[in-house]
Short mmCIF file of C-alpha atoms in Angstrom, two decimals:
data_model
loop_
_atom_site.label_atom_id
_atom_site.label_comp_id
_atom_site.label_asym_id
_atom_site.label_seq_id
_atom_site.Cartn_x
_atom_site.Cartn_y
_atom_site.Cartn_z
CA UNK O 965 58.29 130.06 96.39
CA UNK O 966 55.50 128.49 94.27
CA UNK O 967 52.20 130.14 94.80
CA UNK O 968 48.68 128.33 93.31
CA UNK O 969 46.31 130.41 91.79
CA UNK O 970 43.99 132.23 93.30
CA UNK O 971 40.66 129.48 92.91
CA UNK O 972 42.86 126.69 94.11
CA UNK O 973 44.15 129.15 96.83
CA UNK O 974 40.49 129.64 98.06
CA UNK O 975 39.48 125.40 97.44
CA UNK O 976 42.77 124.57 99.97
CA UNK O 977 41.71 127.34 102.16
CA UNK O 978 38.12 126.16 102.20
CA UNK O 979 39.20 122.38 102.53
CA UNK O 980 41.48 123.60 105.59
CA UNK O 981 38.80 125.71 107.57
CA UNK O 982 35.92 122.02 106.94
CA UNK O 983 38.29 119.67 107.68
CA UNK O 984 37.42 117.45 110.81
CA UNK O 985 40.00 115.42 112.96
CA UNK O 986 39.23 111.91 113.07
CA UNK O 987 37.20 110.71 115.74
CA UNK O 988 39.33 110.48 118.84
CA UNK O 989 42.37 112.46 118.26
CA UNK O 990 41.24 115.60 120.50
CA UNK O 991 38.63 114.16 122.25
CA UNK O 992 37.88 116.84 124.92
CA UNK O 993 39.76 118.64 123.91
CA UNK O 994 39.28 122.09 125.48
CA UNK O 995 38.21 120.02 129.18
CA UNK O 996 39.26 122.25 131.85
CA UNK O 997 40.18 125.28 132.20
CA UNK O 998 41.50 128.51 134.42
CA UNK O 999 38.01 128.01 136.38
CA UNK O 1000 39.04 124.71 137.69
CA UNK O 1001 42.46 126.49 139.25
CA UNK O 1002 42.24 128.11 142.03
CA UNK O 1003 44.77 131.17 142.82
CA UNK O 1004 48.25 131.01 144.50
CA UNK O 1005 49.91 134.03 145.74
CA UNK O 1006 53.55 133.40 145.08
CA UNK O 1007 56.49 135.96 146.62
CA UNK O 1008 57.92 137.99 144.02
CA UNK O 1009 55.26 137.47 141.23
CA UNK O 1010 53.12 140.02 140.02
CA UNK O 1011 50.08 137.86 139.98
CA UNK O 1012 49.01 134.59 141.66
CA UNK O 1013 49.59 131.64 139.57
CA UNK O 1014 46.47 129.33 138.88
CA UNK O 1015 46.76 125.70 140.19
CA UNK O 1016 44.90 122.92 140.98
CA UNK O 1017 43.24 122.49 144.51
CA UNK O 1018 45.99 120.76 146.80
CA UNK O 1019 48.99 122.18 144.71
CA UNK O 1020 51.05 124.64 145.82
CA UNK O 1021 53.54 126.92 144.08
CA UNK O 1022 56.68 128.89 144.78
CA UNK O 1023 59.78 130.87 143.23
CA UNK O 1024 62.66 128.46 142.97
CA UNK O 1025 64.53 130.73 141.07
CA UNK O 1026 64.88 134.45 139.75
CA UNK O 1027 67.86 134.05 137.05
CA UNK O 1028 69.56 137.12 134.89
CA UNK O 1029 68.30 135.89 131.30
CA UNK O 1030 65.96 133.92 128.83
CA UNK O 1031 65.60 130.27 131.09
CA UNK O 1032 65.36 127.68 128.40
CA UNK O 1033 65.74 123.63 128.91
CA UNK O 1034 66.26 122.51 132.40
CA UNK O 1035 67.76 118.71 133.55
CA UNK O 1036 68.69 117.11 137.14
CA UNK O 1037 72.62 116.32 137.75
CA UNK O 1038 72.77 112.34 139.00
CA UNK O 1039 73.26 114.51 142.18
CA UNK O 1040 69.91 116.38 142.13
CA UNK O 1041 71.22 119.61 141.24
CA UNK O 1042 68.85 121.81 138.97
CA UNK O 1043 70.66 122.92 135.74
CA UNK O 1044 69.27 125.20 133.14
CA UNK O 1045 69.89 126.97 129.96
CA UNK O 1046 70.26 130.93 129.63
CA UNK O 1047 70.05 132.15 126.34
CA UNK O 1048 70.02 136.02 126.02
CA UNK O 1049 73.38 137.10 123.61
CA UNK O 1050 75.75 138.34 125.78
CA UNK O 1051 74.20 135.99 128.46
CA UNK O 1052 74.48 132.40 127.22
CA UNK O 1053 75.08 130.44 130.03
CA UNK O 1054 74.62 127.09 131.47
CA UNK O 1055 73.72 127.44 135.10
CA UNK O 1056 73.35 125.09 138.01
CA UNK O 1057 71.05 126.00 140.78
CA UNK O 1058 71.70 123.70 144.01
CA UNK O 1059 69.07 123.68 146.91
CA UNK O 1060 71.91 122.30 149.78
CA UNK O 1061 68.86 123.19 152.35
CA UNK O 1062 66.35 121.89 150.73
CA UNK O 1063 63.66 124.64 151.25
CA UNK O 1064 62.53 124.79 147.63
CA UNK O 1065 64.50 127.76 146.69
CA UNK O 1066 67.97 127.65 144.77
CA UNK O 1067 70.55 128.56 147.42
CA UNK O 1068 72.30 130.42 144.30
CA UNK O 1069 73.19 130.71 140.51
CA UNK O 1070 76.12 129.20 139.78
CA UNK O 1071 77.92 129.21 136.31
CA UNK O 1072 78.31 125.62 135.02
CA UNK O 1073 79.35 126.64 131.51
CA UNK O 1074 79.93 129.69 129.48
CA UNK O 1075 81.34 130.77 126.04
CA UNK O 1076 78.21 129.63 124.64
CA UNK O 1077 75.72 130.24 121.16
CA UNK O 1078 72.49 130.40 122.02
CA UNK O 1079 72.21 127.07 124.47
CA UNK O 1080 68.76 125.75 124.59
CA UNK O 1081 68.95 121.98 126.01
CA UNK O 1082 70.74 120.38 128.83
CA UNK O 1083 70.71 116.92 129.61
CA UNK O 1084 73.36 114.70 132.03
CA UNK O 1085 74.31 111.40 130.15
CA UNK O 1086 77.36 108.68 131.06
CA UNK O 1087 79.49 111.26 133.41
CA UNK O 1088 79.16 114.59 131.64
CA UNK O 1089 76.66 117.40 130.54
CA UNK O 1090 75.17 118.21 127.01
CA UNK O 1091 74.60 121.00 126.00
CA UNK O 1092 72.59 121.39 122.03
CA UNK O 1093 73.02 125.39 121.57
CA UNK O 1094 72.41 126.60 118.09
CA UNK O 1095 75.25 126.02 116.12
CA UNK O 1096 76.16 122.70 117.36
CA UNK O 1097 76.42 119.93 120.20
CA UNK O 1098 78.71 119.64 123.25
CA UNK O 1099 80.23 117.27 125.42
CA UNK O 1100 81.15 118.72 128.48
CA UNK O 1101 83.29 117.52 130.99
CA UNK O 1102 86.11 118.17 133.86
CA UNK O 1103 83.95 119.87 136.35
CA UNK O 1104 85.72 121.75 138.78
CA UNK O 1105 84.89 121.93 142.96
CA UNK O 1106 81.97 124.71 141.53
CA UNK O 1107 80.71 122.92 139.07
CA UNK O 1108 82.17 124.83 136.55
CA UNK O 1109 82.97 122.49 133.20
CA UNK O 1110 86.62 123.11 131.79
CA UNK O 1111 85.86 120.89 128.68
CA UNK O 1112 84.21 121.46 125.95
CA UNK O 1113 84.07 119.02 123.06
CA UNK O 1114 82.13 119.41 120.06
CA UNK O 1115 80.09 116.31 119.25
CA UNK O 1116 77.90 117.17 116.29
CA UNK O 1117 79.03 120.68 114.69
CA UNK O 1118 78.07 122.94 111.42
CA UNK O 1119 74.45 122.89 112.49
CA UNK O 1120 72.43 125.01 110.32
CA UNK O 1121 72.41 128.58 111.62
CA UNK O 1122 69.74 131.15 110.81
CA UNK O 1123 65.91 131.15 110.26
CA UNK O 1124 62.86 131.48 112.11
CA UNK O 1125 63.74 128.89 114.54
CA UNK O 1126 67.06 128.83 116.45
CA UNK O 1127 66.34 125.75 119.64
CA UNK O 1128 68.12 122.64 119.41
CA UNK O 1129 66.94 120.06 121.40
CA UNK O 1130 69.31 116.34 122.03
CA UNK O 1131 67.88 113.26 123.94
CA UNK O 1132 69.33 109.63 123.87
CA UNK O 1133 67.09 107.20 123.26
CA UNK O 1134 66.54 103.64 124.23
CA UNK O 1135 68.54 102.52 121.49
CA UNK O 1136 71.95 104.67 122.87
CA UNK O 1137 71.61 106.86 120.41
CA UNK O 1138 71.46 110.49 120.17
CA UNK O 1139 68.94 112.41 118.80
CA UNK O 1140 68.83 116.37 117.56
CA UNK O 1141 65.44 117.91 116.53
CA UNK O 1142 66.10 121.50 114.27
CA UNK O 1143 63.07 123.21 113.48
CA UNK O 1144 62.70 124.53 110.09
CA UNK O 1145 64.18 127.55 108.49
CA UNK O 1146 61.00 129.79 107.39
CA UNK O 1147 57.34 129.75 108.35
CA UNK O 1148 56.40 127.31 105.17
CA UNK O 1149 58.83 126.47 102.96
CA UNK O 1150 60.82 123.89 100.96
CA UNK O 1151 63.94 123.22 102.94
CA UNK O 1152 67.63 122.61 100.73
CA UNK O 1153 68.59 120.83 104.70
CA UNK O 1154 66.81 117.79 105.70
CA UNK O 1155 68.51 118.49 108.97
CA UNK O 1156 65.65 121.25 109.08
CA UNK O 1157 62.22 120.17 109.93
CA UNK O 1158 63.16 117.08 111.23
CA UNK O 1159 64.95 114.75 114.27
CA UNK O 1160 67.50 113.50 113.09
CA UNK O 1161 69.43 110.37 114.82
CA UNK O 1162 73.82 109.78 115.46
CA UNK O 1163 75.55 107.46 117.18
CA UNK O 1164 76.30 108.62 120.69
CA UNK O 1165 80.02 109.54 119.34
CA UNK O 1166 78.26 111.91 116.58
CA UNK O 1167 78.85 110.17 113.45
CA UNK O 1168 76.23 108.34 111.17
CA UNK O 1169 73.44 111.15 110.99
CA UNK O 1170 70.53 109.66 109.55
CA UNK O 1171 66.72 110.72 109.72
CA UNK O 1172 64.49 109.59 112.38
CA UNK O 1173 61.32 111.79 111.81
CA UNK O 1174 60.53 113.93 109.28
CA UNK O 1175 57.85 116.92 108.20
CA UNK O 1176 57.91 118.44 112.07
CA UNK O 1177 57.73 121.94 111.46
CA UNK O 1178 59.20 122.55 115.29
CA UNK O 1179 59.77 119.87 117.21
CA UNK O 1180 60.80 121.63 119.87
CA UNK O 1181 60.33 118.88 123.14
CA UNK O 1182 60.64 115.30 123.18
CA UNK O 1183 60.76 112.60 125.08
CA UNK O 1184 60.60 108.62 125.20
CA UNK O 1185 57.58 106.68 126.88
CA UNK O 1186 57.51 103.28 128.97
CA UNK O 1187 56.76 101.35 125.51
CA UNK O 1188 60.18 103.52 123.60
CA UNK O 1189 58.32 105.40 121.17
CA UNK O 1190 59.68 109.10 120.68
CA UNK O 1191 56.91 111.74 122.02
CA UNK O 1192 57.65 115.45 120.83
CA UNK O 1193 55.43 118.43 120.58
CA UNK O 1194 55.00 120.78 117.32
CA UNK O 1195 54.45 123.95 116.29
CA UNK O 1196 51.85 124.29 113.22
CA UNK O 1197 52.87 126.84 110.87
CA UNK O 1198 52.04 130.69 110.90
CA UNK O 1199 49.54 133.09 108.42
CA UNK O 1200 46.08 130.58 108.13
CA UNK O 1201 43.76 132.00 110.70
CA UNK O 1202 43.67 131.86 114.50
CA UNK O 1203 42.32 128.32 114.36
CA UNK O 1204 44.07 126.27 112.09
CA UNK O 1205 46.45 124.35 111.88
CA UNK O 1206 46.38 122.91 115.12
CA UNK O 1207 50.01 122.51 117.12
CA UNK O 1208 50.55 118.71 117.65
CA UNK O 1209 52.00 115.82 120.06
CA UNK O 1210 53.03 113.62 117.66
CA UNK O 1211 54.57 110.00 118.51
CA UNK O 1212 57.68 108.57 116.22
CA UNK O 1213 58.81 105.10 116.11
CA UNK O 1214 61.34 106.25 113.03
CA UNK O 1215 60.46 106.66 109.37
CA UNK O 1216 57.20 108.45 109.70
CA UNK O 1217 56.91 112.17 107.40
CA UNK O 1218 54.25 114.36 109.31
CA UNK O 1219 53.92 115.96 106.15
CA UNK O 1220 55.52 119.56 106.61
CA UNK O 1221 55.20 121.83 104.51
CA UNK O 1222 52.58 120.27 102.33
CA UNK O 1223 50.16 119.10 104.87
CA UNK O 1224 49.72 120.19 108.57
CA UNK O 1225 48.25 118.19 111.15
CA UNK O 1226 47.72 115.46 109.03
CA UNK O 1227 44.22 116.41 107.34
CA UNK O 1228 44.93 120.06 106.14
CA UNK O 1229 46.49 120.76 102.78
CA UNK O 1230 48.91 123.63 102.81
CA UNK O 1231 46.95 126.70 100.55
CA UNK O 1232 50.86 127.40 99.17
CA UNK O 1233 52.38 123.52 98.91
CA UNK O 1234 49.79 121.29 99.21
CA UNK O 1235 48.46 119.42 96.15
CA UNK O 1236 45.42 117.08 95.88
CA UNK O 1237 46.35 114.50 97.60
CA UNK O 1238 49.24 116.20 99.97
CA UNK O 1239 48.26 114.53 103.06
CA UNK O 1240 48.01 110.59 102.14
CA UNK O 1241 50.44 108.89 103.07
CA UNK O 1242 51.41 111.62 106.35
CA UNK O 1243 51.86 110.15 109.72
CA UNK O 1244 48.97 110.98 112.17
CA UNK O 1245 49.89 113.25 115.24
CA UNK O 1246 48.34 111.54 118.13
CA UNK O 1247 46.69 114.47 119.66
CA UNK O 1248 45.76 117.67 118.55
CA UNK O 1249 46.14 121.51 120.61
CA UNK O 1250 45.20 124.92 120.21
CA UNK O 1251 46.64 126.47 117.24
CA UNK O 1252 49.33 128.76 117.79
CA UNK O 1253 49.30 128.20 121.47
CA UNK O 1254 53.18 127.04 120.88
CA UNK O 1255 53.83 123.92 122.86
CA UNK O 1256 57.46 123.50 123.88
CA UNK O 1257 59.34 121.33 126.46
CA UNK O 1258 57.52 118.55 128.09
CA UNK O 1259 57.29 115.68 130.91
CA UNK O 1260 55.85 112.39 132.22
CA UNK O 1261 54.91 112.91 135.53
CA UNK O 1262 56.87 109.74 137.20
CA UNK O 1263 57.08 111.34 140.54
CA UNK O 1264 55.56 110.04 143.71
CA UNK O 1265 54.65 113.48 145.36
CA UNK O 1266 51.30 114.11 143.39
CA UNK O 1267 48.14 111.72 143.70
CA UNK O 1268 48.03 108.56 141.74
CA UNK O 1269 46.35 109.51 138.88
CA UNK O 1270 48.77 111.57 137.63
CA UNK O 1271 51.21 109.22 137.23
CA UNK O 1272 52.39 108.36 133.48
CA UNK O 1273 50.13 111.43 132.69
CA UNK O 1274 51.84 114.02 129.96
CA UNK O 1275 53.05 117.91 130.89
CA UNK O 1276 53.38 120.11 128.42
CA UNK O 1277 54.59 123.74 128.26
CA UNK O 1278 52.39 125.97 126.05
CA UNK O 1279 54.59 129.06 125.15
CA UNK O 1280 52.01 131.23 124.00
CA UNK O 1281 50.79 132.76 120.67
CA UNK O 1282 51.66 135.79 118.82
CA UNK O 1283 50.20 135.03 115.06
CA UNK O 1284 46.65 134.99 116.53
CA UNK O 1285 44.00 138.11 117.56
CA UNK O 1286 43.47 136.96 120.88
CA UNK O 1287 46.48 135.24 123.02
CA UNK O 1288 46.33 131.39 123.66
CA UNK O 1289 48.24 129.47 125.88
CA UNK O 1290 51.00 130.55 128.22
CA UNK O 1291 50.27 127.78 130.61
CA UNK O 1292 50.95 123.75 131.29
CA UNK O 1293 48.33 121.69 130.35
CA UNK O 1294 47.73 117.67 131.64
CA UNK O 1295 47.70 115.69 128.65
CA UNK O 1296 45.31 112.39 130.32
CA UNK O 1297 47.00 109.24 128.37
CA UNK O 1298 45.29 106.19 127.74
CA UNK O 1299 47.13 102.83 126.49
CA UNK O 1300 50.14 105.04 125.37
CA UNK O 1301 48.59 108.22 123.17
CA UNK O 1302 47.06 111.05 124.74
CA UNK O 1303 42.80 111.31 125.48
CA UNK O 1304 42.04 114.69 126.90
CA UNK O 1305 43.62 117.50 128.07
CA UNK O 1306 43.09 120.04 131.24
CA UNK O 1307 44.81 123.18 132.17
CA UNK O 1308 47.44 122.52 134.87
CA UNK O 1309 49.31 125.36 135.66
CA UNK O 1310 48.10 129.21 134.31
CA UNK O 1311 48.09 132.77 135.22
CA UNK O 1312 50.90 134.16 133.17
CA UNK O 1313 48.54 135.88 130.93
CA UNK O 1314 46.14 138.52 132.38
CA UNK O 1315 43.73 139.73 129.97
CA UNK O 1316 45.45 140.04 127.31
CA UNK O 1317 49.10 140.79 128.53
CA UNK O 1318 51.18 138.34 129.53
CA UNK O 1319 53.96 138.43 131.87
CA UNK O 1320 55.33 134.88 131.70
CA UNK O 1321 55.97 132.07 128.91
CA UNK O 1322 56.42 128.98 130.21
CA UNK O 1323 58.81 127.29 128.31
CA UNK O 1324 60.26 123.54 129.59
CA UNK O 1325 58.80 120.91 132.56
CA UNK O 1326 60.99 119.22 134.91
CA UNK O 1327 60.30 116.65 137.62
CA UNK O 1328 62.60 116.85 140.40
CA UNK O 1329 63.96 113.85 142.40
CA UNK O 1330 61.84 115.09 145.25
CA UNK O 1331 59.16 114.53 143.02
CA UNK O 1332 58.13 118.36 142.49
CA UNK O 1333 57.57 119.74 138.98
CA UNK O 1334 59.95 122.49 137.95
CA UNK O 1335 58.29 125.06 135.22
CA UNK O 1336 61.04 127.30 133.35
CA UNK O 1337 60.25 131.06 132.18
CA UNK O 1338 61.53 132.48 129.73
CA UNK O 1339 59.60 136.11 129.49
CA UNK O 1340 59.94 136.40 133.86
CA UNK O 1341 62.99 134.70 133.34
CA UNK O 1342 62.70 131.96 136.17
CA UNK O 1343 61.81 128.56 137.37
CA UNK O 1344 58.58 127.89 139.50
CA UNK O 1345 58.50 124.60 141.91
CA UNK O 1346 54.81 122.91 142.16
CA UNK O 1347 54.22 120.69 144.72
CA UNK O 1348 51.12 119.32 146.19
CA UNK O 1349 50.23 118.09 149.96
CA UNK O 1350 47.25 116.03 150.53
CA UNK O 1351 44.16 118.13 152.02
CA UNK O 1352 45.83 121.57 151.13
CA UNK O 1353 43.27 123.59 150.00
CA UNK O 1354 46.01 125.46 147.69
#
């Protein structure tokens, strides 16, 4: 690793801590807030969740291990991914009754590495666990898949980072975001770091996106532009850098490890100069506050203006002196990028413990939003009902 000497360690440092986003890019930033939520005593929580006035929330599932990426069967059915070693499952969680509660936890798929994202495309279920990508197919009367076919394999294993996340895009074809290998570093992979597009059958890998520390969620808005969260890097303060939304139309570099967030020079890579030339994220969050799966809200259950509006999971921080996060935030959007953001959904963190992480948003076919768990290890169901008082 190449370290800069100690004044030009101090001058990056300095130049990090001034530097000012350009006008626009987190306007209000910090709107909203627990105080806005009011309280919602949920069975089988330890503490009320915190929720906007007329939503309501409730347990849809308790499940045996780490609850990662979730994603609707063309039948409705919930399925999610478990990812605790001896526990890597994919499971499906059918609500036959349709009282907002899973009716049980099924096993869709097993014999898995460390599964983090599910998705349903042409007839069978993906699965992007750590080592590599799977078709699956041939589900039984249970739901249970009997085939497994490896689309994309020899993924890089190892490193700070272990989620794979897939999507197909517009275009039909299939994209894989790996997050990189270390904290800050040069990467020998440009698989790492990066979203990286195939053909639907797995061949032709070719870079989409690049300098995206963690890409960790993404998704495709009404105009086709690739939207994904990211994870700022580790060890420069409790405020900086920032964690990002970023928005890709293919080719951009977002400047990893040299420059984070577009404006700040890295005090170990950067050089004068490191950020021109980087791609702008298009809004910026509380550093270290970890944001991971998110969702357009395209339901028609909650009021108008929250259609086409932007959730996001914030994981929570552990490389900062007092805890951020650990809560879904509204991202407000505006002609396509985001303008302000306002807590949606909190509570998991009391003081300073927390007993939650929220992890990935759904929205149901009934229109409900489903919020995955991976610390309480379940999936919460928010609905709203005009003139509830929550």
């Amino acid at each position: 690793m190449r370290h800069l000497h100690a004044p030009l360690l101090l001058a990056a440092m300095l130049l990090a801590a001034c530097a000012a986003p350009p006008a626009g890019r987190q306007a209000a930033l910090f709107r909203g807030g627990p105080a806005l939520l009011g309280p919602v005593a949920v069975d089988g929580l330890p503490h009320p969740l915190l929720l906007p006035d007329g939503f309501d929330a409730s347990l849809f599932a308790k499940l045996p291990a780490r609850t990662r990426f979730m994603a609707f069967s063309p039948g409705g059915v919930l399925h999610a991914a478990l990812s605790e070693g001896d526990t890597d499952l994919v499971v499906a969680l059918p609500d036959a009754d349709h009282d907002g509660r899973a009716d049980e936890v099924r096993v869709a798929a097993d014999g898995l590495h460390r599964p983090h994202d599910v998705l349903f495309h042409q007839g069978a279920l993906w699965v992007a666990q750590q080592d590599k990508v799977l078709r699956l197919t041939e589900p039984d009367a249970r739901g249970y898949y009997r085939r497994h076919e490896t689309v994309v394999g020899h993924l890089p294993i190892g490193g700070n980072h272990w989620s794979r996340t897939i999507g197909f895009g517009p275009d039909g074809g299939l994209y894989l975001s790996i997050g990189s290998s270390c904290n800050v570093c040069l990467e020998k992979d440009p698989r790492h770091a990066a979203i990286t597009r195939y053909e639907p059958d797995g061949t032709r890998p070719r870079p989409f996106a690049s300098g995206l520390r963690n890409a960790v969620g993404f998704v495709w808005n009404d105009r086709g532009e690739l939207v994904a969260t990211n994870n700022g890097r580790d060890g420069m303060g409790d405020d900086i850098p920032p964690d990002t939304i970023v928005v890709a139309h293919g080719g951009e570099d977002f400047g990893w490890p040299r420059c984070h967030a577009g404006r700040i020079p890295d005090p170990e890579f950067g050089q004068p100069g490191a950020c021109a030339g980087v791609a702008q994220p298009a809004f910026e969050l509380p550093a270290h506050s970890a944001p991971l799966g998110l969702a357009f809200y395209q339901g028609a259950m909650f009021p108008p203006e929250y259609h086409g509006d932007l959730l996001v999971a914030l994981h929570g921080s552990f490389d900062r002196s007092t805890k951020v996060g650990y809560k879904v935030v509204r991202l407000r959007m505006r002609d396509g990028r985001p303008v302000a953001m306002e807590d949606f959904m909190a509570g998991w963190l009391v003081g300073d413990e927390a007993w939650g992480r929220p992890v990935d948003v759904a929205v149901g076919p009934d229109g409900a939003v489903y919020v995955s768990d991976d610390r309480f290890d379940a999936i919460y169901r928010v609905t709203y009902e005009e003139g509830d008082s929550g």
